[in-house]
């Protein structure tokens, strides 16, 4: 059964688990299987399946699924052509690259080819998202719910981000596959002929025992911005290795001389235009029959973008993608770490944005997102580096203050309120309900402190709610006053909302 009673926990738990899986798993099929399993187990969906586009057959071929399936996916026919079997959510996503949601399978004509089988298995709504590699649509991921109208805006935004992260991982796997293919070729072949080296998409370089460059292939020359004439005979370390890396690379050469064993390492190289690339090298000594070293031979893969991808995936595991603040998964880990006597007093501020729904309704979610990002910036500016500022939920934030008294935390609240007030002249009026609680002794449960902070926050929200809503409604009304009848009616609806 879908966990709609606590959607924020479920959504962030799903995102965190999937991103951690992306970081850990390197095999594509295992990745697909894990994602489907996690989406059902932690996301609470009735069925999740992934399909890849078969360009020859012009169909979407299921490759992984989890949940209550009962032969539904195994027998499904989804086309990528303009026929009834190609006009459902999966087919439309595969051909357009857009996400598609069917909020009511029973009454959606697009779902006619699969309606009876879906309803029989308890599927009531469905959402489909694209999977891409280097911008090309290669597959789809579909989420099935047992509830009509299940997929709200927040759900869709999360799942869209989730499909983007999966696509990011698939691109990294594709690059890793290419890298592994190059290494396998190196294992199978001890010597490459000149034509193969010239045509290779990987870096090749030969260096004599004195460190002078003998040969460099076109791929490496193009990446570095040199011609062969510019590098031949030049000192390898001086020409292309940054000064901070030279001692490290010299040690690698020393290892090749002393052990004669192949080496595997990563180091930076410097282009002609002073750009830094990160390269993974497989090096070896080429030795004659008398055991004399003729030259060092290196095969390299530019892993600059791969490293950036890995760092981004790692970053997304613990950060909110919209605001850049820590996410709930990271915050809960920090709570366990900071819940120790040496961190006392431990103060907590819980914040809730007043009027975010009104902003979204009046100006759209894009403006609401900008408001969230602005508030996140204010919170970070108001806190110390050692404080933990996190997005707790949709419009809620939580801040941990280790070794901080109540009075010190109150000063932070005052700074936050001042920055919010200072921003009113240039932005939508910013109003935060803030609640504070402090853990003074070790025997107090931290969950109790969080509940106290939340209770204090809601108490402030109730006390100031009407005044804040009036201020925000006045601003919204002023911003929306135009001459058209449609705008006037919108303004009247805002007035009615203010009286509720």
Short mmCIF file of C-alpha atoms in Angstrom, two decimals:
data_model
loop_
_atom_site.label_atom_id
_atom_site.label_comp_id
_atom_site.label_asym_id
_atom_site.label_seq_id
_atom_site.Cartn_x
_atom_site.Cartn_y
_atom_site.Cartn_z
CA UNK A 1 0.00 0.00 0.00
CA UNK A 2 1.34 3.46 -0.94
CA UNK A 3 2.61 5.52 1.98
CA UNK A 4 0.68 8.74 1.23
CA UNK A 5 0.19 9.44 4.91
CA UNK A 6 3.75 10.72 5.17
CA UNK A 7 4.75 11.65 1.61
CA UNK A 8 7.73 13.78 2.57
CA UNK A 9 9.45 10.96 4.45
CA UNK A 10 8.67 8.52 1.69
CA UNK A 11 9.87 10.76 -1.14
CA UNK A 12 13.14 11.68 0.50
CA UNK A 13 13.78 8.14 1.68
CA UNK A 14 13.28 6.90 -1.88
CA UNK A 15 15.59 9.56 -3.36
CA UNK A 16 18.32 8.90 -0.81
CA UNK A 17 18.20 5.12 -1.20
CA UNK A 18 18.25 5.23 -5.00
CA UNK A 19 21.13 7.73 -5.15
CA UNK A 20 23.15 5.64 -2.71
CA UNK A 21 22.48 2.61 -4.91
CA UNK A 22 23.65 4.55 -7.98
CA UNK A 23 26.93 5.34 -6.21
CA UNK A 24 27.42 1.71 -5.14
CA UNK A 25 26.25 -0.42 -8.09
CA UNK A 26 28.25 -0.63 -11.32
CA UNK A 27 26.31 -3.30 -13.23
CA UNK A 28 23.39 -1.98 -15.26
CA UNK A 29 21.01 -4.91 -14.73
CA UNK A 30 21.74 -4.98 -11.01
CA UNK A 31 21.13 -1.23 -10.90
CA UNK A 32 17.75 -1.62 -12.62
CA UNK A 33 16.73 -4.46 -10.30
CA UNK A 34 17.75 -2.52 -7.18
CA UNK A 35 15.96 0.65 -8.27
CA UNK A 36 12.70 -1.21 -8.97
CA UNK A 37 12.92 -3.03 -5.65
CA UNK A 38 13.67 0.15 -3.67
CA UNK A 39 10.91 2.11 -5.42
CA UNK A 40 8.36 -0.51 -4.37
CA UNK A 41 9.80 -1.16 -0.91
CA UNK A 42 10.59 2.43 0.14
CA UNK A 43 8.45 4.35 -2.35
CA UNK A 44 5.35 2.31 -1.68
CA UNK A 45 4.37 1.83 -5.33
CA UNK A 46 2.30 -1.16 -6.37
CA UNK A 47 4.47 -1.86 -9.40
CA UNK A 48 7.61 -0.36 -10.94
CA UNK A 49 9.20 -1.54 -14.15
CA UNK A 50 11.97 -0.42 -16.51
CA UNK A 51 11.91 -0.99 -20.25
CA UNK A 52 14.52 -0.38 -22.95
CA UNK A 53 13.66 0.69 -26.49
CA UNK A 54 14.19 -1.99 -29.13
CA UNK A 55 14.79 0.11 -32.25
CA UNK A 56 14.59 -2.89 -34.56
CA UNK A 57 11.26 -4.22 -33.28
CA UNK A 58 9.97 -0.70 -32.45
CA UNK A 59 8.80 -1.84 -29.03
CA UNK A 60 9.70 -1.21 -25.40
CA UNK A 61 11.15 -4.39 -23.96
CA UNK A 62 10.82 -4.79 -20.15
CA UNK A 63 14.15 -5.64 -18.50
CA UNK A 64 13.37 -5.29 -14.79
CA UNK A 65 10.34 -4.99 -12.51
CA UNK A 66 9.24 -5.28 -8.90
CA UNK A 67 5.96 -5.25 -6.99
CA UNK A 68 2.62 -6.92 -7.67
CA UNK A 69 3.14 -7.94 -11.29
CA UNK A 70 1.26 -11.24 -11.84
CA UNK A 71 2.52 -11.60 -15.45
CA UNK A 72 1.38 -8.06 -16.34
CA UNK A 73 4.82 -6.82 -17.40
CA UNK A 74 5.90 -10.14 -18.91
CA UNK A 75 2.92 -10.10 -21.27
CA UNK A 76 2.72 -6.36 -21.94
CA UNK A 77 3.05 -4.98 -25.47
CA UNK A 78 4.17 -1.37 -25.72
CA UNK A 79 5.02 0.04 -29.13
CA UNK A 80 6.98 3.12 -30.17
CA UNK A 81 4.82 3.56 -33.26
CA UNK A 82 1.68 5.65 -33.72
CA UNK A 83 -0.77 2.87 -32.90
CA UNK A 84 -3.00 2.37 -29.82
CA UNK A 85 -0.25 0.33 -28.10
CA UNK A 86 2.15 3.23 -28.67
CA UNK A 87 -0.04 6.08 -27.38
CA UNK A 88 -0.01 5.17 -23.70
CA UNK A 89 2.30 6.72 -21.09
CA UNK A 90 5.34 4.53 -21.89
CA UNK A 91 5.09 4.86 -25.67
CA UNK A 92 4.52 8.61 -25.49
CA UNK A 93 7.48 9.10 -23.16
CA UNK A 94 9.70 6.98 -25.41
CA UNK A 95 8.86 9.03 -28.51
CA UNK A 96 8.67 12.54 -26.99
CA UNK A 97 11.07 12.41 -24.05
CA UNK A 98 8.43 13.92 -21.76
CA UNK A 99 7.01 12.45 -18.58
CA UNK A 100 3.40 11.27 -18.86
CA UNK A 101 0.90 10.75 -16.04
CA UNK A 102 -2.40 8.90 -16.18
CA UNK A 103 -4.28 9.90 -13.04
CA UNK A 104 -7.19 7.52 -13.64
CA UNK A 105 -6.43 4.39 -15.66
CA UNK A 106 -10.05 3.29 -15.72
CA UNK A 107 -11.24 6.45 -17.48
CA UNK A 108 -8.15 7.27 -19.55
CA UNK A 109 -8.68 6.34 -23.24
CA UNK A 110 -4.91 6.17 -23.75
CA UNK A 111 -4.80 3.16 -21.40
CA UNK A 112 -7.44 1.16 -23.29
CA UNK A 113 -5.04 -1.58 -24.58
CA UNK A 114 -3.94 -2.39 -21.01
CA UNK A 115 -6.90 -1.18 -18.92
CA UNK A 116 -8.52 -4.52 -18.05
CA UNK A 117 -5.24 -6.18 -17.08
CA UNK A 118 -4.20 -3.13 -15.05
CA UNK A 119 -7.48 -2.79 -13.15
CA UNK A 120 -7.51 -6.52 -12.44
CA UNK A 121 -4.16 -6.12 -10.65
CA UNK A 122 -5.20 -3.04 -8.72
CA UNK A 123 -3.37 -0.39 -10.73
CA UNK A 124 -5.29 2.90 -10.71
CA UNK A 125 -2.78 5.55 -11.81
CA UNK A 126 0.58 5.53 -13.59
CA UNK A 127 3.51 7.84 -14.28
CA UNK A 128 6.16 7.32 -16.96
CA UNK A 129 9.58 9.01 -17.17
CA UNK A 130 12.37 8.84 -19.80
CA UNK A 131 15.82 7.31 -19.39
CA UNK A 132 18.51 8.85 -21.59
CA UNK A 133 22.16 8.40 -22.44
CA UNK A 134 23.90 11.48 -23.81
CA UNK A 135 20.54 13.06 -24.60
CA UNK A 136 19.19 10.03 -26.50
CA UNK A 137 16.06 8.31 -25.16
CA UNK A 138 17.00 4.69 -24.48
CA UNK A 139 14.25 3.54 -22.14
CA UNK A 140 11.49 4.38 -19.69
CA UNK A 141 10.71 3.82 -16.02
CA UNK A 142 7.08 3.48 -14.93
CA UNK A 143 5.50 3.80 -11.48
CA UNK A 144 2.06 2.31 -10.74
CA UNK A 145 -0.17 3.29 -7.82
CA UNK A 146 -3.30 1.65 -6.44
CA UNK A 147 -4.86 5.09 -5.93
CA UNK A 148 -6.57 7.39 -8.40
CA UNK A 149 -4.99 10.87 -8.65
CA UNK A 150 -1.95 9.65 -6.75
CA UNK A 151 0.78 11.64 -8.49
CA UNK A 152 0.87 15.23 -7.22
CA UNK A 153 3.32 17.95 -8.25
CA UNK A 154 5.90 17.11 -5.60
CA UNK A 155 5.77 13.43 -6.52
CA UNK A 156 6.27 14.23 -10.20
CA UNK A 157 9.19 16.57 -9.51
CA UNK A 158 10.95 13.97 -7.40
CA UNK A 159 10.42 11.15 -9.89
CA UNK A 160 11.59 13.38 -12.75
CA UNK A 161 14.76 14.10 -10.77
CA UNK A 162 15.07 10.40 -10.02
CA UNK A 163 14.91 9.48 -13.72
CA UNK A 164 17.54 12.16 -14.44
CA UNK A 165 19.84 10.64 -11.81
CA UNK A 166 19.37 7.16 -13.31
CA UNK A 167 20.18 8.56 -16.77
CA UNK A 168 23.27 10.19 -15.28
CA UNK A 169 24.36 6.81 -13.90
CA UNK A 170 23.71 5.08 -17.24
CA UNK A 171 25.92 7.61 -18.99
CA UNK A 172 28.66 6.97 -16.44
CA UNK A 173 28.26 3.22 -16.96
CA UNK A 174 28.51 3.69 -20.71
CA UNK A 175 31.79 5.57 -20.28
CA UNK A 176 32.99 2.93 -17.84
CA UNK A 177 32.10 0.26 -20.37
CA UNK A 178 34.19 2.02 -23.00
CA UNK A 179 37.06 2.31 -20.53
CA UNK A 180 36.87 -1.36 -19.64
CA UNK A 181 36.81 -2.33 -23.30
CA UNK A 182 40.01 -0.36 -23.82
CA UNK A 183 41.65 -2.06 -20.84
CA UNK A 184 40.54 -5.50 -22.01
CA UNK A 185 42.13 -4.76 -25.35
CA UNK A 186 45.34 -3.83 -23.55
CA UNK A 187 45.28 -7.13 -21.65
CA UNK A 188 44.79 -9.19 -24.78
CA UNK A 189 47.39 -7.36 -26.86
CA UNK A 190 50.95 -6.81 -25.67
CA UNK A 191 51.92 -4.74 -28.62
CA UNK A 192 49.76 -2.54 -30.77
CA UNK A 193 50.62 -1.66 -34.31
CA UNK A 194 51.00 1.99 -35.18
CA UNK A 195 47.72 2.22 -37.05
CA UNK A 196 45.71 0.93 -34.09
CA UNK A 197 47.42 3.40 -31.75
CA UNK A 198 46.73 6.31 -34.09
CA UNK A 199 43.03 5.37 -34.37
CA UNK A 200 42.50 4.68 -30.67
CA UNK A 201 40.10 6.91 -28.69
CA UNK A 202 42.34 6.55 -25.60
CA UNK A 203 45.61 8.23 -24.69
CA UNK A 204 48.89 6.55 -25.68
CA UNK A 205 52.33 7.87 -24.82
CA UNK A 206 55.84 6.42 -24.97
CA UNK A 207 58.62 7.91 -22.81
CA UNK A 208 62.32 7.02 -22.86
CA UNK A 209 64.25 6.12 -19.65
CA UNK A 210 65.40 9.76 -19.35
CA UNK A 211 61.81 11.03 -19.32
CA UNK A 212 61.72 12.36 -22.89
CA UNK A 213 58.57 11.92 -24.98
CA UNK A 214 59.07 9.50 -27.89
CA UNK A 215 55.50 9.20 -29.15
CA UNK A 216 52.03 10.49 -28.38
CA UNK A 217 48.90 9.41 -30.24
CA UNK A 218 46.40 11.79 -31.95
CA UNK A 219 43.75 11.35 -29.24
CA UNK A 220 46.12 12.57 -26.54
CA UNK A 221 47.62 15.28 -28.75
CA UNK A 222 44.16 16.63 -29.57
CA UNK A 223 43.12 16.59 -25.91
CA UNK A 224 46.27 18.46 -24.86
CA UNK A 225 46.27 20.86 -27.80
CA UNK A 226 49.75 19.98 -29.09
CA UNK A 227 51.18 18.70 -32.34
CA UNK A 228 53.55 15.73 -32.32
CA UNK A 229 56.44 18.03 -33.30
CA UNK A 230 55.80 20.19 -30.22
CA UNK A 231 56.05 17.29 -27.76
CA UNK A 232 58.58 14.88 -29.26
CA UNK A 233 61.87 15.00 -27.37
CA UNK A 234 60.47 17.22 -24.62
CA UNK A 235 60.61 16.33 -20.92
CA UNK A 236 57.32 14.64 -20.04
CA UNK A 237 57.15 15.87 -16.44
CA UNK A 238 58.00 19.48 -17.27
CA UNK A 239 55.72 19.77 -20.29
CA UNK A 240 52.41 18.21 -19.26
CA UNK A 241 52.51 17.34 -15.54
CA UNK A 242 51.47 20.12 -13.10
CA UNK A 243 54.22 21.00 -10.64
CA UNK A 244 52.17 19.73 -7.70
CA UNK A 245 51.94 16.26 -9.32
CA UNK A 246 55.53 15.81 -10.53
CA UNK A 247 56.94 14.06 -7.47
CA UNK A 248 54.00 11.64 -7.54
CA UNK A 249 54.54 10.79 -11.23
CA UNK A 250 58.31 10.48 -10.71
CA UNK A 251 57.65 7.82 -8.06
CA UNK A 252 55.55 5.92 -10.61
CA UNK A 253 58.46 5.97 -13.06
CA UNK A 254 60.75 4.74 -10.27
CA UNK A 255 58.35 1.86 -9.63
CA UNK A 256 58.35 0.93 -13.32
CA UNK A 257 62.16 0.87 -13.24
CA UNK A 258 62.56 -1.08 -10.00
CA UNK A 259 59.73 -3.61 -10.15
CA UNK A 260 59.13 -3.83 -13.92
CA UNK A 261 55.50 -4.51 -12.98
CA UNK A 262 52.55 -2.71 -14.65
CA UNK A 263 51.13 0.23 -12.71
CA UNK A 264 47.64 1.67 -12.37
CA UNK A 265 47.24 5.22 -11.17
CA UNK A 266 45.41 8.51 -11.59
CA UNK A 267 47.13 11.83 -12.07
CA UNK A 268 46.52 15.27 -13.52
CA UNK A 269 47.87 16.40 -16.88
CA UNK A 270 48.16 19.96 -18.14
CA UNK A 271 46.95 21.04 -21.58
CA UNK A 272 48.67 23.64 -23.72
CA UNK A 273 45.95 26.07 -22.60
CA UNK A 274 46.66 25.33 -18.89
CA UNK A 275 43.49 23.27 -18.43
CA UNK A 276 43.70 20.40 -15.94
CA UNK A 277 42.54 16.93 -17.01
CA UNK A 278 42.34 13.89 -14.73
CA UNK A 279 43.63 10.74 -16.43
CA UNK A 280 43.65 7.12 -15.33
CA UNK A 281 46.87 5.51 -16.52
CA UNK A 282 47.97 1.94 -17.07
CA UNK A 283 51.74 2.04 -17.37
CA UNK A 284 54.34 -0.58 -18.11
CA UNK A 285 58.03 -0.90 -18.92
CA UNK A 286 58.94 -2.22 -22.37
CA UNK A 287 62.07 -4.35 -21.93
CA UNK A 288 64.45 -5.93 -24.45
CA UNK A 289 65.80 -9.48 -24.30
CA UNK A 290 68.68 -8.40 -22.05
CA UNK A 291 66.27 -6.87 -19.53
CA UNK A 292 67.12 -3.30 -20.46
CA UNK A 293 64.27 -0.79 -20.36
CA UNK A 294 63.62 0.56 -23.84
CA UNK A 295 60.80 2.93 -22.92
CA UNK A 296 57.80 3.41 -20.68
CA UNK A 297 54.43 2.96 -22.32
CA UNK A 298 51.24 4.49 -20.92
CA UNK A 299 47.61 4.00 -21.85
CA UNK A 300 45.27 6.60 -20.39
CA UNK A 301 41.58 7.32 -20.10
CA UNK A 302 40.33 10.87 -19.54
CA UNK A 303 38.18 10.43 -16.42
CA UNK A 304 37.62 14.13 -15.73
CA UNK A 305 33.89 14.03 -16.48
CA UNK A 306 33.44 10.64 -14.81
CA UNK A 307 34.89 11.99 -11.58
CA UNK A 308 32.60 15.01 -11.79
CA UNK A 309 29.65 12.65 -12.31
CA UNK A 310 30.60 10.57 -9.28
CA UNK A 311 30.96 13.68 -7.15
CA UNK A 312 27.57 14.96 -8.30
CA UNK A 313 25.85 11.67 -7.52
CA UNK A 314 27.51 11.61 -4.10
CA UNK A 315 26.44 15.22 -3.53
CA UNK A 316 22.82 14.44 -4.44
CA UNK A 317 22.74 11.60 -1.93
CA UNK A 318 22.93 14.09 0.94
CA UNK A 319 21.66 17.38 -0.47
CA UNK A 320 18.31 18.78 -1.50
CA UNK A 321 18.50 19.30 -5.26
CA UNK A 322 16.46 22.54 -5.21
CA UNK A 323 17.94 24.53 -2.32
CA UNK A 324 21.39 22.96 -2.00
CA UNK A 325 20.79 22.44 1.72
CA UNK A 326 21.36 19.10 3.39
CA UNK A 327 18.46 16.69 2.93
CA UNK A 328 16.56 14.80 5.59
CA UNK A 329 18.61 11.62 5.19
CA UNK A 330 21.83 13.47 5.97
CA UNK A 331 20.19 15.41 8.80
CA UNK A 332 19.06 12.22 10.51
CA UNK A 333 22.62 10.87 10.35
CA UNK A 334 23.92 14.11 11.88
CA UNK A 335 21.30 13.91 14.63
CA UNK A 336 22.64 10.53 15.66
CA UNK A 337 26.21 11.85 15.57
CA UNK A 338 25.50 15.06 17.49
CA UNK A 339 23.25 13.44 20.10
CA UNK A 340 26.17 13.13 22.54
CA UNK A 341 27.02 14.78 25.90
CA UNK A 342 29.98 16.69 24.44
CA UNK A 343 27.64 18.50 22.02
CA UNK A 344 25.35 19.87 24.74
CA UNK A 345 23.57 22.17 24.85
CA UNK A 346 22.12 21.16 21.47
CA UNK A 347 19.61 23.68 20.14
CA UNK A 348 17.13 23.06 17.35
CA UNK A 349 15.24 25.59 15.26
CA UNK A 350 12.33 24.40 13.16
CA UNK A 351 11.05 26.76 10.46
CA UNK A 352 7.97 26.74 8.24
CA UNK A 353 7.29 29.11 5.33
CA UNK A 354 4.09 31.08 5.70
CA UNK A 355 2.03 31.39 2.54
CA UNK A 356 4.03 29.17 0.17
CA UNK A 357 0.83 27.65 -1.21
CA UNK A 358 -0.53 31.12 -1.96
CA UNK A 359 2.65 32.01 -3.83
CA UNK A 360 2.49 28.78 -5.83
CA UNK A 361 -1.19 29.31 -6.65
CA UNK A 362 -0.73 32.95 -7.63
CA UNK A 363 2.59 32.89 -9.47
CA UNK A 364 3.28 29.22 -10.16
CA UNK A 365 5.69 26.69 -8.66
CA UNK A 366 8.70 28.30 -10.34
CA UNK A 367 8.22 31.42 -8.22
CA UNK A 368 7.61 29.24 -5.19
CA UNK A 369 10.89 27.44 -5.86
CA UNK A 370 12.69 30.78 -6.04
CA UNK A 371 11.21 31.68 -2.65
CA UNK A 372 12.46 28.39 -1.19
CA UNK A 373 15.96 29.03 -2.54
CA UNK A 374 15.96 32.58 -1.19
CA UNK A 375 14.96 31.41 2.27
CA UNK A 376 17.60 28.66 2.17
CA UNK A 377 20.21 31.34 1.42
CA UNK A 378 19.02 33.44 4.36
CA UNK A 379 19.21 30.48 6.73
CA UNK A 380 22.75 29.59 5.65
CA UNK A 381 23.90 33.20 5.98
CA UNK A 382 22.47 33.36 9.50
CA UNK A 383 24.28 30.28 10.79
CA UNK A 384 27.81 29.20 11.58
CA UNK A 385 29.78 26.80 9.42
CA UNK A 386 29.43 24.04 12.02
CA UNK A 387 25.64 24.37 12.20
CA UNK A 388 23.56 21.89 10.16
CA UNK A 389 20.94 23.59 7.99
CA UNK A 390 18.59 21.17 6.24
CA UNK A 391 15.36 21.03 4.32
CA UNK A 392 13.09 18.99 6.57
CA UNK A 393 10.11 18.80 4.24
CA UNK A 394 8.27 20.60 1.47
CA UNK A 395 8.16 24.02 3.15
CA UNK A 396 9.91 23.16 6.42
CA UNK A 397 13.51 23.60 7.49
CA UNK A 398 15.42 22.34 10.52
CA UNK A 399 18.70 23.67 11.94
CA UNK A 400 20.95 21.86 14.43
CA UNK A 401 23.16 24.01 16.68
CA UNK A 402 25.76 21.93 18.57
CA UNK A 403 27.15 23.47 21.77
CA UNK A 404 24.66 26.34 21.55
CA UNK A 405 22.53 27.81 24.33
CA UNK A 406 18.94 28.93 23.97
CA UNK A 407 19.97 32.60 24.11
CA UNK A 408 22.51 32.13 21.33
CA UNK A 409 19.93 30.34 19.19
CA UNK A 410 17.48 33.20 19.81
CA UNK A 411 20.06 35.57 18.36
CA UNK A 412 20.11 33.44 15.21
CA UNK A 413 16.33 33.72 14.99
CA UNK A 414 16.65 37.49 15.22
CA UNK A 415 19.21 37.49 12.38
CA UNK A 416 16.91 35.35 10.25
CA UNK A 417 13.95 37.62 10.90
CA UNK A 418 16.00 40.72 10.07
CA UNK A 419 17.24 39.26 6.77
CA UNK A 420 13.67 38.27 5.88
CA UNK A 421 12.45 41.78 6.61
CA UNK A 422 15.34 43.37 4.67
CA UNK A 423 14.39 41.29 1.63
CA UNK A 424 10.77 42.51 1.53
CA UNK A 425 11.53 45.55 -0.66
CA UNK A 426 12.86 43.47 -3.53
CA UNK A 427 11.02 40.16 -3.30
CA UNK A 428 7.76 38.57 -2.25
CA UNK A 429 7.34 39.22 1.51
CA UNK A 430 9.20 36.45 3.32
CA UNK A 431 7.65 35.12 6.49
CA UNK A 432 8.95 32.20 8.51
CA UNK A 433 7.34 30.67 11.55
CA UNK A 434 10.27 29.65 13.77
CA UNK A 435 10.23 27.37 16.78
CA UNK A 436 13.15 26.78 19.17
CA UNK A 437 13.95 24.07 21.68
CA UNK A 438 17.21 23.08 23.42
CA UNK A 439 18.48 19.78 24.74
CA UNK A 440 20.25 20.58 28.02
CA UNK A 441 20.81 17.12 29.52
CA UNK A 442 21.83 13.72 28.17
CA UNK A 443 18.75 11.95 29.48
CA UNK A 444 16.39 14.01 27.30
CA UNK A 445 15.28 12.28 24.11
CA UNK A 446 16.22 14.30 21.03
CA UNK A 447 12.90 13.42 19.39
CA UNK A 448 11.17 15.21 22.27
CA UNK A 449 13.26 18.33 21.61
CA UNK A 450 12.33 18.23 17.92
CA UNK A 451 8.66 17.91 18.84
CA UNK A 452 8.97 20.88 21.20
CA UNK A 453 10.59 22.99 18.47
CA UNK A 454 7.84 21.98 16.08
CA UNK A 455 5.14 22.77 18.63
CA UNK A 456 6.68 26.19 19.31
CA UNK A 457 6.83 26.84 15.58
CA UNK A 458 3.15 26.05 15.08
CA UNK A 459 2.26 28.15 18.11
CA UNK A 460 3.95 31.15 16.50
CA UNK A 461 2.34 30.32 13.17
CA UNK A 462 -1.14 30.31 14.72
CA UNK A 463 -0.53 33.59 16.57
CA UNK A 464 0.68 35.42 13.49
CA UNK A 465 -1.24 33.60 10.78
CA UNK A 466 -3.97 36.15 10.03
CA UNK A 467 -1.61 39.13 9.98
CA UNK A 468 0.89 37.32 7.78
CA UNK A 469 -1.78 36.11 5.36
CA UNK A 470 -3.19 39.64 5.11
CA UNK A 471 0.27 41.06 4.29
CA UNK A 472 0.93 38.38 1.69
CA UNK A 473 -2.53 38.67 0.12
CA UNK A 474 -2.13 42.44 -0.15
CA UNK A 475 1.18 41.97 -1.95
CA UNK A 476 -0.21 39.30 -4.25
CA UNK A 477 -3.27 41.41 -5.05
CA UNK A 478 -1.12 44.40 -5.91
CA UNK A 479 1.11 42.28 -8.14
CA UNK A 480 -1.82 40.73 -9.94
CA UNK A 481 -3.88 43.88 -10.57
CA UNK A 482 -4.32 44.17 -14.31
CA UNK A 483 -7.11 45.41 -16.50
CA UNK A 484 -8.44 42.08 -17.71
CA UNK A 485 -11.56 40.55 -16.19
CA UNK A 486 -9.66 37.33 -15.57
CA UNK A 487 -7.19 39.12 -13.28
CA UNK A 488 -9.99 40.88 -11.39
CA UNK A 489 -11.70 37.55 -10.72
CA UNK A 490 -8.37 36.11 -9.54
CA UNK A 491 -8.02 39.02 -7.11
CA UNK A 492 -11.50 38.39 -5.71
CA UNK A 493 -10.63 34.75 -5.09
CA UNK A 494 -7.51 35.82 -3.20
CA UNK A 495 -9.66 38.05 -0.98
CA UNK A 496 -11.93 35.10 -0.22
CA UNK A 497 -8.92 32.96 0.67
CA UNK A 498 -7.69 35.63 3.08
CA UNK A 499 -10.95 35.41 5.06
CA UNK A 500 -10.72 31.64 5.52
#
